[in-house]
Tab-separated table of C-alpha atoms in Angstrom:
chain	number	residue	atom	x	y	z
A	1	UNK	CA	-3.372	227.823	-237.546
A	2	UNK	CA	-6.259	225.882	-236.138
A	3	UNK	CA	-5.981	223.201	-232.967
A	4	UNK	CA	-8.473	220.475	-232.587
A	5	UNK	CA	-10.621	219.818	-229.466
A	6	UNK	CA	-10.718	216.653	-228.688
A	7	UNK	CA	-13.374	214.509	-225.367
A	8	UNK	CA	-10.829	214.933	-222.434
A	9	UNK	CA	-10.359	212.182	-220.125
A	10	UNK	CA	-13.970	211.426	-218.363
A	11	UNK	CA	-13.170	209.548	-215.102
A	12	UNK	CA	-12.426	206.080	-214.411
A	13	UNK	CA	-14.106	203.433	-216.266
A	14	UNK	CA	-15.900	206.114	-218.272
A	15	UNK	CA	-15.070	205.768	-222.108
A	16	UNK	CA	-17.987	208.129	-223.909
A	17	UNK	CA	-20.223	210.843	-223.271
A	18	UNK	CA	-23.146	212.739	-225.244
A	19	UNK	CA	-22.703	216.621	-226.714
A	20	UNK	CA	-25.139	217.841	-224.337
A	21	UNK	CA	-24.673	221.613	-225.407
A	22	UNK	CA	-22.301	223.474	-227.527
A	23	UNK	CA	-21.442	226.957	-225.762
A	24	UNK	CA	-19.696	228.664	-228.660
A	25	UNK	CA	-21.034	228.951	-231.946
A	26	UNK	CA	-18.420	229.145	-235.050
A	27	UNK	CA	-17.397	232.655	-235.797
A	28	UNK	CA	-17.554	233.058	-231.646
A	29	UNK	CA	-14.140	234.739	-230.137
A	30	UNK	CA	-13.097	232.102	-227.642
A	31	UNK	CA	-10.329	232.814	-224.744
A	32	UNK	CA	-8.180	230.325	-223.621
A	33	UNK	CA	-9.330	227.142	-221.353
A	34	UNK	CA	-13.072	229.003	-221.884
A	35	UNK	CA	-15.719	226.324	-221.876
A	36	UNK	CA	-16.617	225.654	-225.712
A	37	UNK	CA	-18.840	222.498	-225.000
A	38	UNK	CA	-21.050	220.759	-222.239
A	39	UNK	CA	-20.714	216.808	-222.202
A	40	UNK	CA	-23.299	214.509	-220.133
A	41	UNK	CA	-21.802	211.841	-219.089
A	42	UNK	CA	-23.425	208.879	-217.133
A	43	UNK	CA	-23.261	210.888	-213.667
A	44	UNK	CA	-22.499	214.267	-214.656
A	45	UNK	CA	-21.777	217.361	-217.117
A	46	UNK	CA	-18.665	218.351	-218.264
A	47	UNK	CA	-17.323	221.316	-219.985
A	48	UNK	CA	-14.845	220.793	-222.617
A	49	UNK	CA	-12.570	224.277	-222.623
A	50	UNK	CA	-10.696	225.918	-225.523
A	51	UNK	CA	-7.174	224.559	-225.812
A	52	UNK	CA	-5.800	228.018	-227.335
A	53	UNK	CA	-7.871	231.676	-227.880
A	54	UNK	CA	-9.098	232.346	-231.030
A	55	UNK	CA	-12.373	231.766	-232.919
A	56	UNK	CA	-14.857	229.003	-232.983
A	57	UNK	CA	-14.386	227.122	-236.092
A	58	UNK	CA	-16.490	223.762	-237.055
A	59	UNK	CA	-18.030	221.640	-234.987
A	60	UNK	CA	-17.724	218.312	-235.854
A	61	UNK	CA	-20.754	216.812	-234.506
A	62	UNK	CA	-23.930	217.610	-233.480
A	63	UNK	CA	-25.796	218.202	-229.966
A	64	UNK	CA	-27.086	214.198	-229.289
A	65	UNK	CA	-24.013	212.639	-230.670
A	66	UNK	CA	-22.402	210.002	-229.010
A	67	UNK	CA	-18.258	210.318	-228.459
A	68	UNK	CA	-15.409	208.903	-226.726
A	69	UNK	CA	-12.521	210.070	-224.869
A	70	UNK	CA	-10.137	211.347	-227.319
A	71	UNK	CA	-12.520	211.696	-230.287
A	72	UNK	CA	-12.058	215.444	-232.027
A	73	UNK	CA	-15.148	217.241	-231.783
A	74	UNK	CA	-14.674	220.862	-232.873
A	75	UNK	CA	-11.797	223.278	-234.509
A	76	UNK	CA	-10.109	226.546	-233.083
A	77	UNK	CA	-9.108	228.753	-235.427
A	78	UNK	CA	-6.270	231.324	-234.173
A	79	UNK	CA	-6.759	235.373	-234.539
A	80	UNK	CA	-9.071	237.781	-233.695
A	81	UNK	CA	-13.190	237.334	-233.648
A	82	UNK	CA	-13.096	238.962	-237.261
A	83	UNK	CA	-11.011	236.032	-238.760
A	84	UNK	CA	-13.872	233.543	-239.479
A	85	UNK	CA	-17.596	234.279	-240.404
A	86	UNK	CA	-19.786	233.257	-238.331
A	87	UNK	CA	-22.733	231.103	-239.344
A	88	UNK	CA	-26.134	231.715	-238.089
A	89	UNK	CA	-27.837	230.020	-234.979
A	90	UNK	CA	-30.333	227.693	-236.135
A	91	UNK	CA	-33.545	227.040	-234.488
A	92	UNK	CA	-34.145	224.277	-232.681
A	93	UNK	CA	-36.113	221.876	-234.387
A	94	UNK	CA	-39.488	220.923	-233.363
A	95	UNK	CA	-40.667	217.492	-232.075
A	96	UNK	CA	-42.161	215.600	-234.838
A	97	UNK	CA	-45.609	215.938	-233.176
A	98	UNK	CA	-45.575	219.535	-232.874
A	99	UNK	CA	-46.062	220.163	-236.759
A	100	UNK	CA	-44.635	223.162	-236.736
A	101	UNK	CA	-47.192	224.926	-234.296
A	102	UNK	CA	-44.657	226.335	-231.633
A	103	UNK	CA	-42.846	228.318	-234.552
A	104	UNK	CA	-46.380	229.652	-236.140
A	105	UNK	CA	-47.460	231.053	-232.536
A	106	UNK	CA	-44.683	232.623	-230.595
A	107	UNK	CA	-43.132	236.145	-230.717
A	108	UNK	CA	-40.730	237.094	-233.043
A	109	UNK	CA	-38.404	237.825	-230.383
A	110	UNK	CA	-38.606	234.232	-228.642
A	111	UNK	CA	-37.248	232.742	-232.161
A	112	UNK	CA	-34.153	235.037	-232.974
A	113	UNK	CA	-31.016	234.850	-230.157
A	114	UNK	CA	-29.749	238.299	-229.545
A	115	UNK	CA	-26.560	238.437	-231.066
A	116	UNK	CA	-25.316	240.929	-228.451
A	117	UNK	CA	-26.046	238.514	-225.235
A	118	UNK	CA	-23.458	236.901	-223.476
A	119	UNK	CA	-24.604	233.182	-223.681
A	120	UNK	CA	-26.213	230.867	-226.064
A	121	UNK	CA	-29.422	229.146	-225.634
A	122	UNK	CA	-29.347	225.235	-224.923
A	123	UNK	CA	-31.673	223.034	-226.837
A	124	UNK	CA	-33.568	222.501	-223.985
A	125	UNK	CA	-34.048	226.288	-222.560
A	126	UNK	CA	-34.946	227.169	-226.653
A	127	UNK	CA	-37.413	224.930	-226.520
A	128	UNK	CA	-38.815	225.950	-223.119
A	129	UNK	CA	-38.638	229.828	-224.857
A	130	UNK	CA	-40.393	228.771	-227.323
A	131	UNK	CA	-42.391	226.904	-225.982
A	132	UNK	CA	-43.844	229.735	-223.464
A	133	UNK	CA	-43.645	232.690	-225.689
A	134	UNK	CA	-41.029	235.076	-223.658
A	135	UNK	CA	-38.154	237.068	-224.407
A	136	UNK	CA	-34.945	235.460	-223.449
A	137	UNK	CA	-32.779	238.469	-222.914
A	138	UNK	CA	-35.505	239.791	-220.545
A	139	UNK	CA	-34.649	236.736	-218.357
A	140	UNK	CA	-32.212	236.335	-216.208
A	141	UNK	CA	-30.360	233.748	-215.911
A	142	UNK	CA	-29.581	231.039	-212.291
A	143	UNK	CA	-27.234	228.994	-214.511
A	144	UNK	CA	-23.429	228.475	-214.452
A	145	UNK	CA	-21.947	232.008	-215.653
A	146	UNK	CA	-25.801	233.839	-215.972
A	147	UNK	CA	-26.646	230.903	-218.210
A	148	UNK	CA	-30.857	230.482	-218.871
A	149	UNK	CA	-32.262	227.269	-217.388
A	150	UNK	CA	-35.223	225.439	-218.188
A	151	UNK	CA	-36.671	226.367	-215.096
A	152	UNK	CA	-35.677	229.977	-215.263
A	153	UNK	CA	-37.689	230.080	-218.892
A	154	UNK	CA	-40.675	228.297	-216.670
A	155	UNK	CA	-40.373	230.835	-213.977
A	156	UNK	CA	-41.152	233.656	-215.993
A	157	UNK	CA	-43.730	232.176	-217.721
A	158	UNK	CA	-45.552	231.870	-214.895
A	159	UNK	CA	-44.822	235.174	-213.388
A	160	UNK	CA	-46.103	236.824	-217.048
A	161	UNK	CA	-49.545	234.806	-216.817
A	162	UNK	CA	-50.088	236.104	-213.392
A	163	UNK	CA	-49.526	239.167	-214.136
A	164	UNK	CA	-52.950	241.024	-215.559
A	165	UNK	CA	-52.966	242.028	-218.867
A	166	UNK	CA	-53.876	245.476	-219.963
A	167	UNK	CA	-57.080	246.350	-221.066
A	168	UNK	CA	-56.881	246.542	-225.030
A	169	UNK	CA	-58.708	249.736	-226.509
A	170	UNK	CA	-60.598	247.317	-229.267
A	171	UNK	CA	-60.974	243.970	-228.096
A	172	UNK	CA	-60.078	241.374	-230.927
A	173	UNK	CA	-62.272	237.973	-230.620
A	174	UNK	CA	-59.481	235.357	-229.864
A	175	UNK	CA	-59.678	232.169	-232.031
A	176	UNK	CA	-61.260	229.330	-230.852
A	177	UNK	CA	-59.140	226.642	-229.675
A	178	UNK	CA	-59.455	223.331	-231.597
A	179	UNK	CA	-61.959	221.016	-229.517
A	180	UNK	CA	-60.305	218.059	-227.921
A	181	UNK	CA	-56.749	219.284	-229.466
A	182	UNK	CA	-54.261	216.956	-227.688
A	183	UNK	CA	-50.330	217.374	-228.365
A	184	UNK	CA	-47.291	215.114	-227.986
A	185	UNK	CA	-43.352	215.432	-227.374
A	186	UNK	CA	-40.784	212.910	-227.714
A	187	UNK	CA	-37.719	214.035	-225.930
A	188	UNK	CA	-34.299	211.648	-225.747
A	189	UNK	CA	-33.673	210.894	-222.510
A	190	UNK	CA	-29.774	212.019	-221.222
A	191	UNK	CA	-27.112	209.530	-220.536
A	192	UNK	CA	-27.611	210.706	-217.212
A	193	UNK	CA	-31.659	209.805	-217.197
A	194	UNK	CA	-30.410	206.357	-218.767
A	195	UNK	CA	-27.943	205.819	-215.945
A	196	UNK	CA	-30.172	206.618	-213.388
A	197	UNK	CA	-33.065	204.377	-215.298
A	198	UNK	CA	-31.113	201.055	-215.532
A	199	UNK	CA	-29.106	201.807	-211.787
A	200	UNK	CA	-32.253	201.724	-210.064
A	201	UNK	CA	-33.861	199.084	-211.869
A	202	UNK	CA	-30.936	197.125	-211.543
A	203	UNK	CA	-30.884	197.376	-207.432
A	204	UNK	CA	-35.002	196.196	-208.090
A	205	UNK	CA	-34.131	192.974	-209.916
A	206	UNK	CA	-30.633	192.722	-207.873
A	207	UNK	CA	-31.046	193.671	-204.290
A	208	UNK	CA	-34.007	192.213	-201.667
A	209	UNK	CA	-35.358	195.150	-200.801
A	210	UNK	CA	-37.092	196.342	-198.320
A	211	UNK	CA	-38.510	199.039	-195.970
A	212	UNK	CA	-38.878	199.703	-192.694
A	213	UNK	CA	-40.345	203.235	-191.326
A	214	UNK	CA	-40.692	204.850	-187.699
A	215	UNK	CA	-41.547	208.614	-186.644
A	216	UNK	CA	-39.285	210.952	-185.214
A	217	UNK	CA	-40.298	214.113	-183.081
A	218	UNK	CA	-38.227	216.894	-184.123
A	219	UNK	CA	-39.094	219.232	-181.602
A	220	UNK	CA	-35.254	218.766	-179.528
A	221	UNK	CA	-33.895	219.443	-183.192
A	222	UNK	CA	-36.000	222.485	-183.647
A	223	UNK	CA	-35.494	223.822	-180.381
A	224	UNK	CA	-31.298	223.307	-180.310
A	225	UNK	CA	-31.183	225.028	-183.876
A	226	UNK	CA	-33.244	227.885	-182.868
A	227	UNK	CA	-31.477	228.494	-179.953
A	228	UNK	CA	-27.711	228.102	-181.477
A	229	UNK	CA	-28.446	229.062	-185.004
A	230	UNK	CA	-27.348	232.566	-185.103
A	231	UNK	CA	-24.033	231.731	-182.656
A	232	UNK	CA	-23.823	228.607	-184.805
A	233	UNK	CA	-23.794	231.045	-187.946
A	234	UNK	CA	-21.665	233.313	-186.476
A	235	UNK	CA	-18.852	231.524	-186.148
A	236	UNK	CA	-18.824	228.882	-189.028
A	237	UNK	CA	-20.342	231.306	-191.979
A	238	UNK	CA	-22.963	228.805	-192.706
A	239	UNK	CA	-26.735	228.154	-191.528
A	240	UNK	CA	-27.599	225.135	-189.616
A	241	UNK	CA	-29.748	222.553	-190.932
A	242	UNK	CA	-31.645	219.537	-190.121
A	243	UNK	CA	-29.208	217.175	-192.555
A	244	UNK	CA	-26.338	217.624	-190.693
A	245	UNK	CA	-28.001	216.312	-187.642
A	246	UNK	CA	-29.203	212.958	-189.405
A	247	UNK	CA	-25.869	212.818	-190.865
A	248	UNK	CA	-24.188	212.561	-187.341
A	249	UNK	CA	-27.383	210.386	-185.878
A	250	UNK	CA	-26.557	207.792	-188.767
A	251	UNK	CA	-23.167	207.746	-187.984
A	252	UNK	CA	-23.899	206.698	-184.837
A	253	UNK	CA	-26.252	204.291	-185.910
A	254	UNK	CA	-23.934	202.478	-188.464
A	255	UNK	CA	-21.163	202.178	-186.111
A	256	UNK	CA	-23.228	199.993	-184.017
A	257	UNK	CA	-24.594	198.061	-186.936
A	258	UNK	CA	-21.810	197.588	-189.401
A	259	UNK	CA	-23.854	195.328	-192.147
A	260	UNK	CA	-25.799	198.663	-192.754
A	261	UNK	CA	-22.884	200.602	-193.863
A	262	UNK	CA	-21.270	197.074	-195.325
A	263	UNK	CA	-21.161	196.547	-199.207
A	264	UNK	CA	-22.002	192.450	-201.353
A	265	UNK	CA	-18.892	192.046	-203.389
A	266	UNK	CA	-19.761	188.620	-205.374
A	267	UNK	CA	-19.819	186.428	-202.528
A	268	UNK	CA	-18.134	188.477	-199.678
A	269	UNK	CA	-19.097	190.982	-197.352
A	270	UNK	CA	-17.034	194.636	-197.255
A	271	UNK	CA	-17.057	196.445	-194.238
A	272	UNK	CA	-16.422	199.747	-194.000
A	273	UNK	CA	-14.475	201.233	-190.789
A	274	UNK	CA	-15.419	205.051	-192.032
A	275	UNK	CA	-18.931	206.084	-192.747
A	276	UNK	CA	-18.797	207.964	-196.467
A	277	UNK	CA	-22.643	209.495	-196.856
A	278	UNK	CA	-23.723	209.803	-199.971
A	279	UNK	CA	-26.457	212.881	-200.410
A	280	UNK	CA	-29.093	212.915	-202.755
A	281	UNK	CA	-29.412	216.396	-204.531
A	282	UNK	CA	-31.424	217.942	-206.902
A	283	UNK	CA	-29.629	218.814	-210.381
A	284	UNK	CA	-31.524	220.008	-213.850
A	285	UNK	CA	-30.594	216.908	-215.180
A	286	UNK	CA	-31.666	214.680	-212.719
A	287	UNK	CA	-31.178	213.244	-209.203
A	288	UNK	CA	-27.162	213.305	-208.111
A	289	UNK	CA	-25.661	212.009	-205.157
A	290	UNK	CA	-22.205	213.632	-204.576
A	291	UNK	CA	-20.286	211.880	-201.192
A	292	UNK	CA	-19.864	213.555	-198.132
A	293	UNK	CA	-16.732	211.477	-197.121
A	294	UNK	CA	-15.617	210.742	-193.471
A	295	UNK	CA	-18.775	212.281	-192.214
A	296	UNK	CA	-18.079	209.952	-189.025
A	297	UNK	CA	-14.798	212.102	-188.346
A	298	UNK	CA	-16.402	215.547	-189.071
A	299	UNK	CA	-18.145	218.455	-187.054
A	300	UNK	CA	-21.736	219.678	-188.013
A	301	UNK	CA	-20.228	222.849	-189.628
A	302	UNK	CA	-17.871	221.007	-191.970
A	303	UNK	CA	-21.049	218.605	-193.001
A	304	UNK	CA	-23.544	221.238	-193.487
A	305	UNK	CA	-20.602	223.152	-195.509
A	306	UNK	CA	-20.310	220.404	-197.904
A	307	UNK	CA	-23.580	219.934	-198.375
A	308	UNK	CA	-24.309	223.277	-199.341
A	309	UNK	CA	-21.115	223.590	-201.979
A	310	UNK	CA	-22.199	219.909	-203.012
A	311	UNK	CA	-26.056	221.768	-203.590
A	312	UNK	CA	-24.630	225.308	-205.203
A	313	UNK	CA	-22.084	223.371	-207.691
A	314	UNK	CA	-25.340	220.766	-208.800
A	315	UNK	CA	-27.235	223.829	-209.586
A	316	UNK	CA	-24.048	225.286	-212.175
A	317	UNK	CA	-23.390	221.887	-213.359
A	318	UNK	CA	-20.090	221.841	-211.827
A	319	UNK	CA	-19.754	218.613	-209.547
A	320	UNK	CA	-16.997	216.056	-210.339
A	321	UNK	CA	-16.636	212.487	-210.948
A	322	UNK	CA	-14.550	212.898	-208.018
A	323	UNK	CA	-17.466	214.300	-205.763
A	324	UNK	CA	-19.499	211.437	-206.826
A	325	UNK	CA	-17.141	208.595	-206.355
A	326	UNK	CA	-17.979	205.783	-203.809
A	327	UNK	CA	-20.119	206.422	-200.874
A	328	UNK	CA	-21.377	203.622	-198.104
A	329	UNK	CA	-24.775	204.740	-196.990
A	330	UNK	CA	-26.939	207.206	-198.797
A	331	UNK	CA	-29.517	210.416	-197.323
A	332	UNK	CA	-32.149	211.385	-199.586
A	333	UNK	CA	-34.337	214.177	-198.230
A	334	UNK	CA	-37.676	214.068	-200.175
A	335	UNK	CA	-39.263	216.115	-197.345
A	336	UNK	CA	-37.579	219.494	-199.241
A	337	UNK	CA	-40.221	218.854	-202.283
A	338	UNK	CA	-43.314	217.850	-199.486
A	339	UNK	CA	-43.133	213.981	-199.376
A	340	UNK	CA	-44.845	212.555	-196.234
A	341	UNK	CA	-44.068	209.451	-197.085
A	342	UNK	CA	-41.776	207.216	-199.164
A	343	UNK	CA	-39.907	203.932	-199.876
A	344	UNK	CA	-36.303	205.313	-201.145
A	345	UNK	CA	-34.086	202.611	-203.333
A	346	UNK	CA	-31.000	201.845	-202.197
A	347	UNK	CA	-28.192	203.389	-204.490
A	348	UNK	CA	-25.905	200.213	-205.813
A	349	UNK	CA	-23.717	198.971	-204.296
A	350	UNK	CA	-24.694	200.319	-201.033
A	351	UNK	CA	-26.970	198.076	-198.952
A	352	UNK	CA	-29.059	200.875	-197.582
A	353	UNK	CA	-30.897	204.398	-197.646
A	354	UNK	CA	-32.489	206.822	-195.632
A	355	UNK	CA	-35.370	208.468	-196.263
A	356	UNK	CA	-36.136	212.047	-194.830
A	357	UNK	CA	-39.798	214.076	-195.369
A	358	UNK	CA	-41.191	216.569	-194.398
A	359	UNK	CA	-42.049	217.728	-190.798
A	360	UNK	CA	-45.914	218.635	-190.010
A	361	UNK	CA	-47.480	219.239	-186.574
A	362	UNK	CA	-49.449	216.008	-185.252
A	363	UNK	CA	-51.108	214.655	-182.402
A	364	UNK	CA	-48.885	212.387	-180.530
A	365	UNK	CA	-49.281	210.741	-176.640
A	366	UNK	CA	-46.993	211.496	-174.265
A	367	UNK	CA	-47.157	210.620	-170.458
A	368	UNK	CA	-50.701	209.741	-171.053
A	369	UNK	CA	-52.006	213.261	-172.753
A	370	UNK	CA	-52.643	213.888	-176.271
A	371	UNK	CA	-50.066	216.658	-177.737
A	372	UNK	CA	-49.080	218.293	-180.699
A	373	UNK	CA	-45.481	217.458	-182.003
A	374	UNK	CA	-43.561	218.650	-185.086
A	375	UNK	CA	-43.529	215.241	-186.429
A	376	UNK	CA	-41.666	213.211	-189.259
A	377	UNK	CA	-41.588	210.006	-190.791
A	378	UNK	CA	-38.339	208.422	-191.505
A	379	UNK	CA	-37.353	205.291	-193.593
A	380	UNK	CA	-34.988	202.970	-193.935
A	381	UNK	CA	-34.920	201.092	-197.342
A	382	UNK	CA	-32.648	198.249	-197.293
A	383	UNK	CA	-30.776	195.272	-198.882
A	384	UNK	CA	-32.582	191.999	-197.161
A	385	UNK	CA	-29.751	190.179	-198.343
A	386	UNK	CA	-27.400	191.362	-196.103
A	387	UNK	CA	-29.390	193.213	-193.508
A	388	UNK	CA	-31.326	191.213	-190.939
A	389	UNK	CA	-35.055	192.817	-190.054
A	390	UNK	CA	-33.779	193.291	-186.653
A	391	UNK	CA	-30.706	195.271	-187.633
A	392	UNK	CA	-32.502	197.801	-189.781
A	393	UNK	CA	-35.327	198.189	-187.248
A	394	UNK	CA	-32.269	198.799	-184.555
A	395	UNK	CA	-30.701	200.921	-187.087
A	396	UNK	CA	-33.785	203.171	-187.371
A	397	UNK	CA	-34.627	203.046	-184.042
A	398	UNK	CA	-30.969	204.604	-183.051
A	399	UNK	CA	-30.744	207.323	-185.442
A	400	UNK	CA	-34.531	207.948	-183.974
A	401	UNK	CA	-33.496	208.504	-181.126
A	402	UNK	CA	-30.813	210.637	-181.381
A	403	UNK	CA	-32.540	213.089	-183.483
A	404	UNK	CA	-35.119	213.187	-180.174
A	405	UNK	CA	-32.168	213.209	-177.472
A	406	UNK	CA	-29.153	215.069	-179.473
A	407	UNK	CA	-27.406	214.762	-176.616
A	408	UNK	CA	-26.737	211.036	-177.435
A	409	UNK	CA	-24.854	212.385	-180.505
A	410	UNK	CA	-22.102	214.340	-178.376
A	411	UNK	CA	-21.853	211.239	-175.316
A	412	UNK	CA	-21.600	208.706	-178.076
A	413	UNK	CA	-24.429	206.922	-177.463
């Protein structure tokens, strides 16, 4: 008896979603509410599991498709592992520019997926294998369930070049590499690339934006977390960061200016009484921003808790439509990757962003002597529609100085 698997339901106002990955191959045992399929969807992936245990049978379309909620996309076939053939993996085709090279120059073992390995290569990470010339299943894997990631594949790449080769008994004269040889890739973009394409040209040709920037001297910050951080650790099981700190300082700062944490709605204005920050984090598939919500009413352990599940589940590919749902003011920390400097876009509909980089040593005056400060630049990218120049430059200036007086964060002030 077989049972079809169809798109479950997606979220609200989300009707279709691409086959980003199939995790089980036909002929594959499958158990019970095991993940068979990956879907990208317009903010994140989702796993489609096994309605019954059995075997894999036919997949009804292909990695790329296009389907909606409730369209059948595979067959599970009851029984054992034993009760369907399976069919062999094929290889990943190669871009139309590559003709054929990638194939003609790798190792044997890059090309053939070991059939006794718990997971199946994604299009993406088989491409990156082959790609790089290295053995899969001598990889191992950050992914959701010790799945291979593009960037694991990467990794070891680079770890194999650095390491020195040895010496060969007869050297061989390598083949010269075509002069001037120049090679191209066309790669479809995700749904979730898409998405973020036309959201944040849309807040370009929608919102009046604009930037304002200050510098913040993080030496208060640095000194409070060393001292507490181990205490701090102690007694909440988590390590304390800088986020949570700017998290609590913008609090403070939209409380007193309301039209920053305030929403356009056709021709009204929405105010917000509770501050829900959304927080930009790094996923393989792009830039997410999952919602720390009432971040106004919470303690520095519960933010910096969410933060870190919110950066653990991005990584597996396991955040919710839930987790990204709403949000009133956004964080994005660009300082993690090295930025000095930057002019963040707002994320629709919110009217404004903060921009965090990263914190160097510079010479700064105070009480007439030249010092050195840990130092950071801080932006505030905003909606010019709705925010006044002198409200985002207050703005600024208050979560400023909090982050230089922390005190002001416990005294309300």
């Amino acid at each position: 008896m077989s049972q079809e698997v169809k798109v479950p339901t997606l979220g609200e106002s989300v009707t279709e979603a691409t086959i980003g990955e199939w995790l089980k191959q036909p002929g594959e045992a499958v158990a019970v509410d095991e993940p068979i399929a990956s879907l990208e969807t317009d903010k994140v992936a989702v796993e489609v599991p096994s309605p019954i245990a059995g075997v894999m049978g036919e997949h009804k379309v292909a990695v790329g498709d296009t389907v909606e909620v409730g369209a059948v996309i595979a067959i599970v076939e009851e029984g054992s592992a034993g009760a369907a053939p399976a069919k062999p993996a094929a290889a990943a085709p190669a871009s139309s520019s590559d003709n054929g090279t990638l194939e003609d120059t790798v190792p044997a073992q890059a090309k053939i997926h070991d059939p006794d390995a718990a997971q199946t290569l994604s299009p993406a990470v088989r491409r990156a294998v082959l790609e790089h010339g290295v053995d899969p299943t001598q990889i191992k894997g950050t992914g959701k369930d010790g799945r291979l990631t593009k960037e694991d594949v990467v990794a070891a790449a680079q770890a194999k070049t650095a390491s020195p080769a040895p010496a060969a008994a007869t050297p061989t004269p390598a083949a010269a590499a075509p002069v001037g040889s120049r090679n191209e890739e066309r790669v479809k973009m995700t749904r979730m690339r898409q998405t973020i394409a036309k959201r944040l040209k849309g807040a370009q040709d929608t919102a009046a934006l604009l930037t304002t920037f200050n510098d913040c001297d993080m030496s208060a910050v640095i000194e409070a977390r060393e001292k507490y951080k181990d205490v701090f650790a102690k007694k909440h099981d988590i390590k304390l960061g800088f986020m949570s700190f700017f998290a609590k300082a913008a609090c403070l700062a939209l409380k007193d200016i309301p039209s920053v944490n305030a929403q356009i709605d056709g021709d009204e204005i929405v105010y917000f009484d509770y501050v829900d920050i959304s927080v930009a984090v790094s996923a393989p598939n792009g830039l997410v921003v999952p919602v720390v919500r009432d971040a106004d009413k919470k303690g520095f352990a519960q933010i910096e808790k969410d933060i870190a599940d919110f950066g653990k589940r991005a990584k597996d590919g396991s955040l919710t439509m839930e987790d990204m749902k709403g949000g009133t003011f956004t964080i994005s920390n660009g300082g993690v990757f090295g930025g000095l400097m930057s002019t963040p876009i707002i994320n629709p509909p919110q009217s404004a962003v903060l921009g965090l980089h990263r914190i160097e040593d510079r010479p700064v005056v105070r009480n007439g002597e030249i010092v050195i400060r840990p130092m950071m630049y801080i932006a505030l990218s905003y909606d010019h529609r709705l925010i006044d120049g002198r409200e985002a430059v207050t703005a600024l200036k208050t979560i400023k100085e909090a982050i230089e007086d922390p005190t002001r964060m416990l005294i309300d002030l």
